[in-house]
XYZ file of C-alpha atoms in Angstrom:
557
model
C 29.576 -8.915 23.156
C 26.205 -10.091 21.296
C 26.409 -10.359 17.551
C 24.304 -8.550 15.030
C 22.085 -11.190 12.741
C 21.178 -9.796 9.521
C 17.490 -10.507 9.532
C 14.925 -9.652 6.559
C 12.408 -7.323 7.896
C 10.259 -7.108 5.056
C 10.203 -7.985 1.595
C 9.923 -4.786 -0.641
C 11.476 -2.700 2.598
C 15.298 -1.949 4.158
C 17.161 -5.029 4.326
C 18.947 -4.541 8.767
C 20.636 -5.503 11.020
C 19.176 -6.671 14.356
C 21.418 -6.293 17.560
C 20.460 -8.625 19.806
C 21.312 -7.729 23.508
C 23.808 -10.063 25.801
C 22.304 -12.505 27.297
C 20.375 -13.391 24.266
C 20.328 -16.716 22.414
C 22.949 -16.605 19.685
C 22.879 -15.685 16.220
C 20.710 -17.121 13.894
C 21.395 -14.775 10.561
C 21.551 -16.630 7.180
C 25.111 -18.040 5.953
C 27.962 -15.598 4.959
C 29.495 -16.094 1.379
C 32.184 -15.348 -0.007
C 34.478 -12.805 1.706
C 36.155 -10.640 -0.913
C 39.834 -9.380 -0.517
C 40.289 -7.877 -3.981
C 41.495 -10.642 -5.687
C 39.240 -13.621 -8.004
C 39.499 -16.923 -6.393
C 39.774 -16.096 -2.914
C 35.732 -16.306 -2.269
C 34.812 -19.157 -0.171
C 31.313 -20.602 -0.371
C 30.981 -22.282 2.895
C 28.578 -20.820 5.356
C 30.153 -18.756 8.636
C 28.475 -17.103 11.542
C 28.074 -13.122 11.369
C 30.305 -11.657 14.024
C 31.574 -7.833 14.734
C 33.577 -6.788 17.488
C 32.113 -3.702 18.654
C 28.341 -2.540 19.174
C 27.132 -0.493 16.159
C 26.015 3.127 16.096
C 22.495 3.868 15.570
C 21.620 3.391 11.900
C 25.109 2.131 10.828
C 23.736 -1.215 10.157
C 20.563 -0.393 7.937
C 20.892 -1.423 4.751
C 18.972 -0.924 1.353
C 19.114 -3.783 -1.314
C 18.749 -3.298 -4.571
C 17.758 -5.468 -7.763
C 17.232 -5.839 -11.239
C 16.878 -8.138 -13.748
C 17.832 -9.275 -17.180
C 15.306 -11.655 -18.672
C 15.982 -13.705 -21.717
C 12.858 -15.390 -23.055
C 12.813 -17.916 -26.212
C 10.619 -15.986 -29.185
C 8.265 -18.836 -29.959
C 8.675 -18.758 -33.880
C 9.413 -21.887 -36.141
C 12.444 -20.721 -37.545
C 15.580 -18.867 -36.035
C 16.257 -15.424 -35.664
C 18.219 -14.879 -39.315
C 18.105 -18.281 -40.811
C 15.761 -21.014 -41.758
C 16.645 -23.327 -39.308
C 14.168 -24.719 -37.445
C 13.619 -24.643 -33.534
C 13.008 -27.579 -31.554
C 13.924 -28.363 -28.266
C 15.773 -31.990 -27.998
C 16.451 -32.230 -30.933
C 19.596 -34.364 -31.784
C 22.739 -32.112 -31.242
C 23.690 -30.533 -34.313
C 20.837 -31.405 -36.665
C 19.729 -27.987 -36.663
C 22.299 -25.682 -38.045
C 22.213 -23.665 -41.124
C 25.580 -22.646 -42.639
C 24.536 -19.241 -41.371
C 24.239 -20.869 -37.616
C 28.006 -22.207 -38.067
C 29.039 -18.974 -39.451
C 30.791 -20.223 -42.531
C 31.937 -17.734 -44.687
C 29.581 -15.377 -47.356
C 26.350 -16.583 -45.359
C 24.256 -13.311 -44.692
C 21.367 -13.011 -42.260
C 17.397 -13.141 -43.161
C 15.321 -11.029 -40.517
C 12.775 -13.217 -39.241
C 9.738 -11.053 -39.247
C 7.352 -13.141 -36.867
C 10.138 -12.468 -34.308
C 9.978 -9.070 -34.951
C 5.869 -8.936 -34.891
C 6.739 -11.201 -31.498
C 8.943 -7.922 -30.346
C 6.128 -5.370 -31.026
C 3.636 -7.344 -29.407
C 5.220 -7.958 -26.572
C 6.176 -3.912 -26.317
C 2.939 -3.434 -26.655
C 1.619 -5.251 -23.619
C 4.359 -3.985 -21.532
C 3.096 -0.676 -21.960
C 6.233 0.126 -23.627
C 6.884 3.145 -26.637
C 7.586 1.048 -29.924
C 10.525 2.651 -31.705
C 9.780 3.018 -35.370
C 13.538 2.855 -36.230
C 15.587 0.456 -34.869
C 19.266 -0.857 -35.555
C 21.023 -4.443 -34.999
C 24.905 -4.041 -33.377
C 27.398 -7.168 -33.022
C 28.406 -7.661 -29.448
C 31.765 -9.519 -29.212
C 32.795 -12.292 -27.048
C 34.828 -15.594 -28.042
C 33.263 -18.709 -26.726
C 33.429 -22.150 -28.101
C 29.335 -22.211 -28.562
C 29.518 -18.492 -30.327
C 30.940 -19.759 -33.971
C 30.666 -16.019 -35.213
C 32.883 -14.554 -31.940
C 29.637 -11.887 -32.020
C 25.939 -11.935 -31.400
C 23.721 -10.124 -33.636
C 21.557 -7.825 -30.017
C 20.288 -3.996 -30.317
C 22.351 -2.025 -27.805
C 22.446 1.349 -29.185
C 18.711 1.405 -30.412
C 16.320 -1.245 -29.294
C 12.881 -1.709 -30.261
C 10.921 -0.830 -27.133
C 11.760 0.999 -24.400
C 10.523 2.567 -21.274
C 7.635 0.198 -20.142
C 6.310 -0.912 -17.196
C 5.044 -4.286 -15.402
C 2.497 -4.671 -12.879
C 2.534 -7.591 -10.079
C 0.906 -8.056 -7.261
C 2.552 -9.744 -3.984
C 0.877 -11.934 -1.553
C 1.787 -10.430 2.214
C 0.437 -10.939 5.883
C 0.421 -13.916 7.881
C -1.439 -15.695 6.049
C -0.404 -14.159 2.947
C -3.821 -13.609 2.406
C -3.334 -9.849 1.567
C -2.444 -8.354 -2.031
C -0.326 -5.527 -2.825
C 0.646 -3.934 -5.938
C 3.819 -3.308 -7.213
C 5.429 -1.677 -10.665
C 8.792 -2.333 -12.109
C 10.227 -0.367 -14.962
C 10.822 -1.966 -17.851
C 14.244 -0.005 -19.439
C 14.143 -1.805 -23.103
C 13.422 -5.132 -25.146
C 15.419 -6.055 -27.869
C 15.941 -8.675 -30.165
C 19.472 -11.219 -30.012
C 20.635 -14.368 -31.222
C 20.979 -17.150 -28.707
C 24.488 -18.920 -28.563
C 25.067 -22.600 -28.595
C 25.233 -24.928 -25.934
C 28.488 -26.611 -24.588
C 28.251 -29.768 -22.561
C 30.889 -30.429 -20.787
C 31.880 -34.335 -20.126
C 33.630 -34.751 -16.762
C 34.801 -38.164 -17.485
C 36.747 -37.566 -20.784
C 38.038 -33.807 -19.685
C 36.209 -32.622 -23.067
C 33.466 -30.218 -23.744
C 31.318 -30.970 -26.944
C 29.287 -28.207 -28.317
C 26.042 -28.438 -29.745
C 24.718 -25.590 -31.899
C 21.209 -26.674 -32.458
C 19.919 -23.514 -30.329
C 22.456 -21.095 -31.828
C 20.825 -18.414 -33.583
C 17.512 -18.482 -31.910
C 15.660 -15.230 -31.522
C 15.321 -14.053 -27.996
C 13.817 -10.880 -26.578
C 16.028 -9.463 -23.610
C 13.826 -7.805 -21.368
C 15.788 -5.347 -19.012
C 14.080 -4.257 -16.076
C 15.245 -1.391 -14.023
C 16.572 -1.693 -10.243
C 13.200 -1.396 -8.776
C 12.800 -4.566 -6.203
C 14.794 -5.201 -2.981
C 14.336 -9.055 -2.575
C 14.295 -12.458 -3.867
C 10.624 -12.799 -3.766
C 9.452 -9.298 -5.220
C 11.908 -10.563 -8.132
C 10.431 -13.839 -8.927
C 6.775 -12.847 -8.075
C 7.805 -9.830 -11.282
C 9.256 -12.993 -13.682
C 6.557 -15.284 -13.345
C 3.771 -12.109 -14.286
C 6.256 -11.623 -17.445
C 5.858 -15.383 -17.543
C 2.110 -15.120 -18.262
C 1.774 -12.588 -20.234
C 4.265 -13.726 -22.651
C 2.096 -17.035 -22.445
C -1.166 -15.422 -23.349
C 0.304 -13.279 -25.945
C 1.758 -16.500 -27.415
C 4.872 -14.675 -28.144
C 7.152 -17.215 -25.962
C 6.067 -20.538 -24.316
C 9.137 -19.103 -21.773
C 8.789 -22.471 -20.390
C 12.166 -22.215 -17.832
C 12.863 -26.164 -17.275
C 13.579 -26.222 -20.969
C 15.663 -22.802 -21.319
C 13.135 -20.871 -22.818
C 13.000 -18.163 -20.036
C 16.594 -16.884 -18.194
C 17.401 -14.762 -16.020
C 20.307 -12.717 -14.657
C 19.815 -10.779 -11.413
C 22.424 -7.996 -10.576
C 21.999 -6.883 -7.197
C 23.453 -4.851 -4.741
C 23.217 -3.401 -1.033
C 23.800 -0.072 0.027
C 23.395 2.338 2.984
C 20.254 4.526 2.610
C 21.515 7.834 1.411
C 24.389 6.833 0.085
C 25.206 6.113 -3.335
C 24.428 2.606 -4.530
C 27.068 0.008 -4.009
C 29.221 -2.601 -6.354
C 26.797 -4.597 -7.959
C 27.493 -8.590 -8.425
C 25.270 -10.441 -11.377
C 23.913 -13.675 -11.047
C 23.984 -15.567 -14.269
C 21.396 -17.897 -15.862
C 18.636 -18.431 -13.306
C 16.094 -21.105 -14.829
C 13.630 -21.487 -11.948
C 11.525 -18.880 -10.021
C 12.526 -20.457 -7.077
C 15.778 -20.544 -7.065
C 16.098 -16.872 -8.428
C 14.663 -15.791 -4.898
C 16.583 -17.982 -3.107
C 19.770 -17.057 -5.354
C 18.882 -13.142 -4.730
C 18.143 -13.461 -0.927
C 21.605 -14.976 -0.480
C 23.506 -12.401 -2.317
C 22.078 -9.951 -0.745
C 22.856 -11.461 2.868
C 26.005 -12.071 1.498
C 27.369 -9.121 0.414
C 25.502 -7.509 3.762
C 27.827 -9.438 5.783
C 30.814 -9.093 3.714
C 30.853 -5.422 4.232
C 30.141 -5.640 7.865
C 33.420 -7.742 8.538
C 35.477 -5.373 6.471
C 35.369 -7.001 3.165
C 34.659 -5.615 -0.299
C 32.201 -6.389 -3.002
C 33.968 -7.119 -6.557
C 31.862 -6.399 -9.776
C 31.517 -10.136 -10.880
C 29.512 -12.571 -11.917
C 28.371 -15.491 -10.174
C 26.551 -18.560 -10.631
C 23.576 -20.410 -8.076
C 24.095 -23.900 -6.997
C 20.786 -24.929 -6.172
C 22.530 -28.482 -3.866
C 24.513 -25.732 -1.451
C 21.674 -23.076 -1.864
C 24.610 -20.465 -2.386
C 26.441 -18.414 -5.229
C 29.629 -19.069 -5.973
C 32.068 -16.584 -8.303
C 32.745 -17.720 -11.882
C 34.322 -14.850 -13.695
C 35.471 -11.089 -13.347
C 32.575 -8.631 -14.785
C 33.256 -7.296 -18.133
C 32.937 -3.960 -18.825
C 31.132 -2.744 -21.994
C 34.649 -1.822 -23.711
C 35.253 -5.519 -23.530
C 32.213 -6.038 -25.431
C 33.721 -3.652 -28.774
C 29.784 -2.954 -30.025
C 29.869 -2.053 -33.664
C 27.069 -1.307 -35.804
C 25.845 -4.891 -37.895
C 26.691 -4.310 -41.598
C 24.932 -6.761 -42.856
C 21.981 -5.460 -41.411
C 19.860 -2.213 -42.727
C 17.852 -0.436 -39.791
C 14.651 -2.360 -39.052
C 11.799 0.574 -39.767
C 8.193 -0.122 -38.453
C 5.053 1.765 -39.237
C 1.860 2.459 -37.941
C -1.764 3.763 -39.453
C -0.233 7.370 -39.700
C 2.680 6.988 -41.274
C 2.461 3.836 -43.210
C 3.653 4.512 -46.801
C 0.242 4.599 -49.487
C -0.121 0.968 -51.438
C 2.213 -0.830 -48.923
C 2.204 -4.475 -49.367
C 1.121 -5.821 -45.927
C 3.609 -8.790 -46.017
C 6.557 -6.385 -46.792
C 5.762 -3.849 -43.517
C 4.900 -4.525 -40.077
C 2.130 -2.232 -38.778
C 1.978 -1.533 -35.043
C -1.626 -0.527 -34.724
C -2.554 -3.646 -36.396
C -0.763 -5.616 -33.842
C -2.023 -3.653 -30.951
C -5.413 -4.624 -32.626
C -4.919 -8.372 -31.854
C -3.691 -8.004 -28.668
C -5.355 -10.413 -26.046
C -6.781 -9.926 -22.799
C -4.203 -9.856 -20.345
C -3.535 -11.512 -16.840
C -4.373 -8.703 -14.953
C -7.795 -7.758 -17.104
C -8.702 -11.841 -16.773
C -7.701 -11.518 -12.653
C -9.938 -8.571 -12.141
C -13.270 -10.258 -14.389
C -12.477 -13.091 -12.298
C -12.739 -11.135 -8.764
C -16.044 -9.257 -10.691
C -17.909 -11.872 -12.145
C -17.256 -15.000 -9.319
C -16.625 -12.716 -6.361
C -13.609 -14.646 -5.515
C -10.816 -13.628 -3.704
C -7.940 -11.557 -5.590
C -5.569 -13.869 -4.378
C -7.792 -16.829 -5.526
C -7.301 -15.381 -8.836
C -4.179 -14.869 -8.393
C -3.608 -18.877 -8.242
C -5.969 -19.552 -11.058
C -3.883 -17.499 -13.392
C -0.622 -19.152 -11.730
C -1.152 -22.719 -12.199
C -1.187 -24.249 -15.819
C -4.465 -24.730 -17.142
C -5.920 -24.481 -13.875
C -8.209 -21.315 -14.814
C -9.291 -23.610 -17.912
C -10.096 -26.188 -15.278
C -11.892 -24.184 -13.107
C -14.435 -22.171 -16.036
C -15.160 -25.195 -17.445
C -16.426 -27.113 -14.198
C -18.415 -24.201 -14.128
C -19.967 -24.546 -17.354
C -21.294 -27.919 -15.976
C -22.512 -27.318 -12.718
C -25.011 -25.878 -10.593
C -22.813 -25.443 -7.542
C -22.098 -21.606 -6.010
C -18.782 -20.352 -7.490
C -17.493 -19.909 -3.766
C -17.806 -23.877 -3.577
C -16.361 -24.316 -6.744
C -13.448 -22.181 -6.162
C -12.735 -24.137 -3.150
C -12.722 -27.409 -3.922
C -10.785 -26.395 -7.338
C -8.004 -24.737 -5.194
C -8.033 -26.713 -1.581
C -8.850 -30.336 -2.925
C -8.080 -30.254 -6.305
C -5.219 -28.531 -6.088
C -3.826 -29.718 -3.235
C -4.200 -33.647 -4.616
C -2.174 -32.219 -8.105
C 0.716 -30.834 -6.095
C 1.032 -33.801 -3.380
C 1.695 -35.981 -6.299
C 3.623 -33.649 -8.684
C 1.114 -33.540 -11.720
C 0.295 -30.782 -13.836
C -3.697 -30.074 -14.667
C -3.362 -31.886 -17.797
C -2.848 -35.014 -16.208
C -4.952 -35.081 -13.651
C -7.220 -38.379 -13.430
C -10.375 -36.405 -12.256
C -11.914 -34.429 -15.139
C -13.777 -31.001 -15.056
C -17.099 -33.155 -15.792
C -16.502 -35.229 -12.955
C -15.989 -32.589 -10.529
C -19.051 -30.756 -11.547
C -21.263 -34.110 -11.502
C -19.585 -34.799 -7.595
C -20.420 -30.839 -6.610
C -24.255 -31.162 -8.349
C -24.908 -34.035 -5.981
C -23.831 -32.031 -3.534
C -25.385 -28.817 -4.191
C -28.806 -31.371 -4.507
C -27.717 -32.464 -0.766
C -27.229 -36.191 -2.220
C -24.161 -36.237 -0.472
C -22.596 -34.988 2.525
C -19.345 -32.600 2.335
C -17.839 -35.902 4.238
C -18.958 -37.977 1.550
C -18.191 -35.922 -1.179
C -14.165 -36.472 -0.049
C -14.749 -39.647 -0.094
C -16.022 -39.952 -3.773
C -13.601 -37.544 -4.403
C -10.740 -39.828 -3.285
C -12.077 -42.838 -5.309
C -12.650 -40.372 -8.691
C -8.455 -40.097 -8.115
C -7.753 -43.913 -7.947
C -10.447 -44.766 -10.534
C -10.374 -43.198 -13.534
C -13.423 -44.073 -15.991
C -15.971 -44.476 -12.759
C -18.387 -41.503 -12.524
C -19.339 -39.807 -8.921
C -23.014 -41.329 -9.527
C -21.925 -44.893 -9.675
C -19.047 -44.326 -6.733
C -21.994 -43.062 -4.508
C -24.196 -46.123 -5.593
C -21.299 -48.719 -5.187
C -20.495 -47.226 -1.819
C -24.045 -46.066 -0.573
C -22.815 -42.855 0.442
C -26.312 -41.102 -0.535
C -27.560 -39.190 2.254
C -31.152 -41.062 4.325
C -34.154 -39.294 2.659
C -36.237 -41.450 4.929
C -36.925 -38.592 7.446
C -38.785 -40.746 9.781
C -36.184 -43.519 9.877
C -33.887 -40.439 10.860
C -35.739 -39.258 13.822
C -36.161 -43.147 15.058
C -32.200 -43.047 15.278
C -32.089 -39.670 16.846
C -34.550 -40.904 19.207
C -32.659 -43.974 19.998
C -29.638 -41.831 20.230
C -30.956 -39.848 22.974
C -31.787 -42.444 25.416
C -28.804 -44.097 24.964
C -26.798 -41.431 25.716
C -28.928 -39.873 28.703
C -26.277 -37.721 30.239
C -25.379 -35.555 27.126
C -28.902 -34.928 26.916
C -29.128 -33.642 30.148
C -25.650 -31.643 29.592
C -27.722 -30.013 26.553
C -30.839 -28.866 28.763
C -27.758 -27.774 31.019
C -26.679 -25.527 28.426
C -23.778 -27.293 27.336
C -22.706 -25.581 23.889
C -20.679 -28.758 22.848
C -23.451 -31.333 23.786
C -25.400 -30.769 20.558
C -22.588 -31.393 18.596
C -21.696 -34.318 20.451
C -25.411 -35.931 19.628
C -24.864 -35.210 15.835
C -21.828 -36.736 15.601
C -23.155 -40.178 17.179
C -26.239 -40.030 15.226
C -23.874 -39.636 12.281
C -21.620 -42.720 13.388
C -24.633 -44.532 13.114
C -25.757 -43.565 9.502
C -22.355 -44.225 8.138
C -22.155 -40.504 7.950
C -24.975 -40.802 5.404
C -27.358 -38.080 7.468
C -27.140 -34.613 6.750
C -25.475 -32.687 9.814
C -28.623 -29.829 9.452
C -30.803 -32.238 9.446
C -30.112 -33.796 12.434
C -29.871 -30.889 14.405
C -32.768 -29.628 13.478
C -34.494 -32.850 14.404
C -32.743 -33.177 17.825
C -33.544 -29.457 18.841
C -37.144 -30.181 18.154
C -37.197 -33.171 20.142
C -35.271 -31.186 23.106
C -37.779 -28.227 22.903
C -40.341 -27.870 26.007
C-alpha cells in the first residue's frame, strides 16, 4: 500500500495530502513530531515517516491550517513602563532596577506617557480605532523573573483595536510576482516585560536578572488570518518596518526587542477549527516559518495516525529544526485578571473633545499624533515603483534590507547613471557582496560616492560592464582608493583610439579566416565569436558595440 506524504501545495492555500500510487518512489513528507496520547511528556521529537494503512476517501485528507500571532515588540522609550529606570540592552544584570521593578513594598507605578504616545502612534498606522478610555488589569502568574507574581497588560480594555496590516508576498518561480495580503489586527495594548532568568547548567542554578523587568511593550494580536510559515513571517517583518519608521520600537529581534508567539492549528475544511498548540518566544523571522511549517506538518500527521492534538505550548529548537512541548496551556481562569488599583483609567483626547485650556504636557491628543505620522513602507514602496520605475519587488528589497534604500537614493543623488542600472548593481552586486560576507550596509567598504563615481564612468562608456566588476572587486578590498585611480592603476579604460581598434579587428579577421567565412555563411554565433577574440586582445578594454559595429562594416559587400 503507498503512503500519503503531506506536501505543501501552496502557501496562503489548503495544506493536503498527496497519495502517491504503488509503484511510486517512497515518501518524502516532512518529519512527524510529537505523537500525542493525552498525557504531557509522552511527545517525542524525533522525526518518523508518515504511514496509514488504508487508502483514503476522496477529500478525507485535505486539510486547512490556520495561524495567528502574538507579537511583543520593545516600546523604544528611555525609561520603563511605570518607573524611572532606564532601558539599555547589556547592561550589567541588575543595575537597572527601581524598587518599583523589585516590587518592594508601598512602591506605586508612574505611567510613562511616551509609551503611551508610542501606543497611539502605532494604532494609528495600523489603521486601528484608538480607544479614548482605556484600563490597566494585573495578569497573574508566579515566576522567579516576575517579582510582583502579576504583570501590569490591558485585557479587558486595550488601547487600539480592530486594525489591519498590509503585506505583500513574493510568489512564482522565480518569486518574481507580488501579491497582496491583509491580516487583522484584533488589539494593541500596553504590558510590563518580566525579567530574565539564566539558567547555569553547570552549577544546577538559575540566576535572575531583572534589568528588563518592567519595560513597556506593545502586544500586538493579530487574528487567525495566514495558513503558513512564510505568510507569517513575511506579516512580522512589515510590522517590523513600520514600527522602525515610526520610531516607536527599534524591534530589533537578535536583541529581544521583537517576540513572537504563533498559535496554530489544522483543521478539515468545513469543520470547526481544531486544538490549537502555541509556539512561544520566536526571535527570528526565519525560524518562525520554519517553527510554523513544522507544527503544522506535525499536528497534520498526528491526526492522520490516530493521535490527538493537546492545547499546549511549545518551544522551537532551531539545531533539530522541530518543536518540542514545554508546558500544558493555561486557560484564562489560571490567569485570575483583576482590575489594577493602583492605576486610574488612561483617558485620551482628540481636537473634538479635548477639555478648553488643557495643558498639552498633562493630555495626549490623538489628532496631534496622527499629525506627525511618517510616510509609511508601503507609501515609500509605491513612490519608489512611480518615480524609478523599478520593480515592486525591487522595492520590496530596498525597504527590507537595513539602510539599503538610504544606500541606494543617495548613489542616486551622485550619479548620472539610469535608475534601472542603479537598481541593479545596488541589489545584484552590491547586495549580493554584503550578504556573501555577512555585513550589514553600514559596514560596507564601498561607499554610495564610490559606486556612483564607478557607474558615471560607465554611463560615459570609460569602462566596460566587464571592467566595471573588476573595479568593483578592488573598491571591496581597498578601501580609501577611488574607481578613477583603480581604472588608471589597472588601465581598464576602454581604447578611444578608433583606428587602432579597426587595425586589431582587421588583424583579427585574417587570422581567424574560417569564422569569417562561417559569418558570410550565416553563422549567428560567428560574430560573437570575432568580438570576443578582438576583446582577448584589448584586455577586454574595447567596447563590445563597438566592435561589432566595426566588424559588420568590414564584412558588408
Amino acid at each position: 500500500m503507498a503512503a500519503p506524504v503531506v506536501s505543501r501545495l501552496c502557501c496562503g492555500r489548503r495544506w493536503a495530502l498527496a497519495y502517491i500510487n504503488r509503484g511510486s518512489r517512497p515518501g518524502t513528507g516532512t518529519p512527524t513530531g510529537s505523537r500525542s496520547s493525552g498525557k504531557r511528556g509522552q511527545s517525542s521529537v524525533v522525526p518518523q515517516p508518515l504511514i496509514t494503512a488504508e487508502k483514503p476517501r476522496k477529500g478525507e485528507h485535505e486539510w486547512a491550517a490556520v495561524v495567528g500571532l502574538e507579537i511583543h515588540a520593545q516600546i523604544a522609550s528611555n525609561s520603563k513602563l511605570f518607573s524611572g529606570s532606564q532601558v539599555h540592552f547589556a547592561a550589567p544584570p541588575n543595575s537597572l532596577v527601581s524598587f518599583f521593578d523589585a516590587s518592594l513594598p508601598g512602591t506605586l507605578p508612574v505611567l510613562n506617557r511616551r509609551c503611551v504616545e508610542a501606543a497611539v502612534m502605532t494604532g494609528l498606522a495600523l489603521n486601528c480605532h484608538i480607544n479614548k478610555k482605556s484600563l490597566f488589569d494585573r495578569k497573574h502568574y508566579f515566576y522567579a523573573d516576575l517579582p510582583a507574581g502579576y504583570q501590569i497588560t490591558q485585557h479587558r480594555l486595550p488601547i487600539a483595536v480592530n486594525g489591519s496590516l498590509a503585506y505583500s508576498l513574493c510568489v512564482g518561480k522565480k518569486r518574481s510576482q507580488l501579491i497582496s495580503k491583509t491580516v487583522r489586527i484584533k488589539q494593541i495594548q500596553l504590558e510590563q516585560d518580566s525579567g530574565k532568568s539564566l539558567h547555569d547548567d553547570q552549577q544546577s542554578q538559575t540566576l535572575i536578572d531583572l534589568n528588563r523587568a518592567g519595560v513597556g511593550l506593545l502586544e500586538v494580536v493579530l487574528e487567525p488570518d495566514m495558513s503558513c510559515g512564510e505568510e507569517a513571517a513575511t506579516a512580522v517583518r512589515e510590522l517590523q518596518l513600520i514600527l522602525q519608521t515610526l520610531g516607536t520600537s527599534q524591534a530589533n529581534m537578535a536583541e529581544g526587542q521583537l517576540r513572537v508567539d504563533a498559535n496554530i492549528s489544522v483543521h478539515h475544511p468545513g469543520e470547526p477549527l481544531g486544538v490549537r498548540t502555541e509556539v512561544k518566544n520566536l526571535n527570528s523571522a526565519r525560524f518562525l516559518a520554519k517553527a510554523i511549517d513544522y507544527e503544522i506538518q506535525r499536528q497534520i500527521s498526528e491526526l492522520e495516525n490516530g493521535g490527538e492534538i493537546l492545547n499546549e505550548t511549545r518551544s522551537f529548537d532551531y539545531k533539530l529544526g522541530c518543536t518540542v512541548p514545554m508546558r500544558d496551556k493555561e486557560g484564562k481562569q489560571d490567569y485570575r485578571f483583576i482590575p489594577e488599583p493602583n492605576l486610574p483609567p488612561l483617558l485620551l483626547y482628540d481636537s473634538a473633545s479635548l477639555p478648553a485650556g488643557a495643558d498639552p504636557q498633562q493630555v495626549i491628543d490623538i489628532d496631534r499624533i496622527r499629525e506627525r505620522l511618517p510616510e509609511l513602507p508601503s507609501v515609500t514602496r509605491e513612490k519608489l515603483v512611480q518615480q524609478y520605475g523599478m520593480l515592486p519587488e525591487h522595492s520590496l528589497t530596498l525597504l527590507n534590507e537595513v539602510g539599503l534604500l538610504e544606500f541606494f537614493q543617495n548613489v542616486m543623488k551622485e550619479t548620472r547613471a539610469e535608475p534601472k542600472k542603479v537598481t541593479s548593481w545596488v541589489l545584484n552586486t552590491f547586495l549580493g557582496f554584503l550578504k556573501q560576507q555577512n555585513l550589514a550596509v553600514r559596514e560596507s567598504p564601498v561607499t554610495p560616492s564610490a559606486l556612483a563615481e564607478l557607474l558615471n564612468l560607465l554611463d560615459r562608456k570609460a569602462i566596460s560592464s566587464s571592467a566595471a566588476k573588476q573595479v568593483f572587486e578592488e573598491l571591496w578590498r581597498s578601501k580609501g582608493k577611488t574607481p578613477a585611480q583603480i581604472v588608471s592603476e589597472k588601465k581598464l579604460g576602454l581604447m578611444q583610439d578608433r583606428e587602432t581598434l579597426e587595425q586589431l579587428c582587421q588583424a583579427t579577421m585574417e587570422e581567424h579566416a574560417q569564422v569569417v567565412m562561417d559569418m558570410k555563411k550565416g553563422n549567428p554565433r560567428a560574430i560573437n565569436k570575432l568580438i570576443g577574440l578582438v576583446r582577448k586582445a584589448t584586455l577586454s578594454r574595447a567596447d563590445p558595440t563597438v566592435i561589432k559595429e566595426i566588424l559588420e562594416k568590414k564584412l558588408s559587400p
